[in-house]
Short mmCIF file of N, CA and C in Angstrom, two decimals:
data_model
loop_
_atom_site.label_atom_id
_atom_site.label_comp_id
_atom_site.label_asym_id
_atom_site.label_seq_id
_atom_site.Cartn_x
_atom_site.Cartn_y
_atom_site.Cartn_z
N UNK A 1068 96.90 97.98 81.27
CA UNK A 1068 97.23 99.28 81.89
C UNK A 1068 98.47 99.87 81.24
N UNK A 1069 98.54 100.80 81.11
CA UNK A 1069 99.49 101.57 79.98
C UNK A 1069 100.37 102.40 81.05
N UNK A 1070 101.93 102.80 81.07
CA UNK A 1070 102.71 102.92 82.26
C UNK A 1070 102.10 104.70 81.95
N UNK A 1071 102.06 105.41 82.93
CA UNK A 1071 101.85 106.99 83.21
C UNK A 1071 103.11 107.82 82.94
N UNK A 1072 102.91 108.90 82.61
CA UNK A 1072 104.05 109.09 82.62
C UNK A 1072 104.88 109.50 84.26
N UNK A 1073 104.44 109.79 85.26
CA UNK A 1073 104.71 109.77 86.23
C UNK A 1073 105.73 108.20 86.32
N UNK A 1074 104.73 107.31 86.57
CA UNK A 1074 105.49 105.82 86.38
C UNK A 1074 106.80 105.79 85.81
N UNK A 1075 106.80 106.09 84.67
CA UNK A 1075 108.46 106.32 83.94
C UNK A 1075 109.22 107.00 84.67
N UNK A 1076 108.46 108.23 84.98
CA UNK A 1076 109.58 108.60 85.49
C UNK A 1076 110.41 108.27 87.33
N UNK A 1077 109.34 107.60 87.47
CA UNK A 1077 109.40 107.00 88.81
C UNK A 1077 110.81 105.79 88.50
N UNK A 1078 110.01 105.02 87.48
CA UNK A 1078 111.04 103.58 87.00
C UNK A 1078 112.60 104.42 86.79
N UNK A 1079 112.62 105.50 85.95
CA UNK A 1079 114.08 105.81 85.65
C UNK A 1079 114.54 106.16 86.85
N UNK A 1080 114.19 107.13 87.88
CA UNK A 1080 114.69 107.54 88.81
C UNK A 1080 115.35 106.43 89.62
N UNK A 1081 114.52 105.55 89.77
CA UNK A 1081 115.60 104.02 90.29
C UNK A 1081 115.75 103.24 89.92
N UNK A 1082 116.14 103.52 88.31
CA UNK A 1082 117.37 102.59 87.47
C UNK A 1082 118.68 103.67 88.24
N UNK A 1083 118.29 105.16 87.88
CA UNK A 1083 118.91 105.80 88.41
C UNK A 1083 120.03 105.16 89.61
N UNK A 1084 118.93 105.56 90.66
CA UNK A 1084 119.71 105.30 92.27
C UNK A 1084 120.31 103.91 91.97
N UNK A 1085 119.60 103.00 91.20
CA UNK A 1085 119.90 101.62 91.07
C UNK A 1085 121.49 101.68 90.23
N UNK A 1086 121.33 102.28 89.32
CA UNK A 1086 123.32 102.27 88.20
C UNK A 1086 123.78 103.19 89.73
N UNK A 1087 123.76 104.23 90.19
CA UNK A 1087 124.84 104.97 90.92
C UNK A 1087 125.22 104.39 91.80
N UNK A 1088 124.77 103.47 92.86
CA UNK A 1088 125.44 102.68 93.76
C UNK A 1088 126.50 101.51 92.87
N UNK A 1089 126.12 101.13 92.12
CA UNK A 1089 126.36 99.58 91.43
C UNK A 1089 128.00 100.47 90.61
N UNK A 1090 127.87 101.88 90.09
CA UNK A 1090 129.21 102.51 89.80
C UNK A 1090 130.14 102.89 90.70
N UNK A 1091 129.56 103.24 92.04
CA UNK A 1091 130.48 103.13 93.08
C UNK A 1091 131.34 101.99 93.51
N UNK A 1092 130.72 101.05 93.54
CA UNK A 1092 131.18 99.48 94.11
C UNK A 1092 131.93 99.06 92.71
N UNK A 1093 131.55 99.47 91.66
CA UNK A 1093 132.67 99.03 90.44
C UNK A 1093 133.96 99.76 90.30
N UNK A 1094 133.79 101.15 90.96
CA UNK A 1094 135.27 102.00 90.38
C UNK A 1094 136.18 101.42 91.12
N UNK A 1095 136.33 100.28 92.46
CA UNK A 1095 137.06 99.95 93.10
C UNK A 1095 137.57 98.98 92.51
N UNK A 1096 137.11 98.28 92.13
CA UNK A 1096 137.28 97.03 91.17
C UNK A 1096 137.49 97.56 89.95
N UNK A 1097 137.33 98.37 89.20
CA UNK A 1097 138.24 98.49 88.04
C UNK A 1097 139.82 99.55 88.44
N UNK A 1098 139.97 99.90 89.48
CA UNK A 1098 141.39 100.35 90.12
C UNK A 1098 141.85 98.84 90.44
N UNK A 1099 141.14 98.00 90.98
CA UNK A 1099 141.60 96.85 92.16
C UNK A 1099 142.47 96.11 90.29
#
């Protein structure tokens, strides 16, 4: 099965949401 392009863009959207939380919880820790 070959990914759609819908699919991609599904997958990036929550690498997306997935990096923006994970940069929140880091900017504290690179101040800390």
């Amino acid at each position: 099965e070959e990914p759609t392009p819908d699919g991609l863009i599904s997958y990036l959207e929550a690498l997306l949401l997935g990096i923006a939380p994970y940069n929140d919880l880091r900017k504290p820790i690179e101040i800390w």
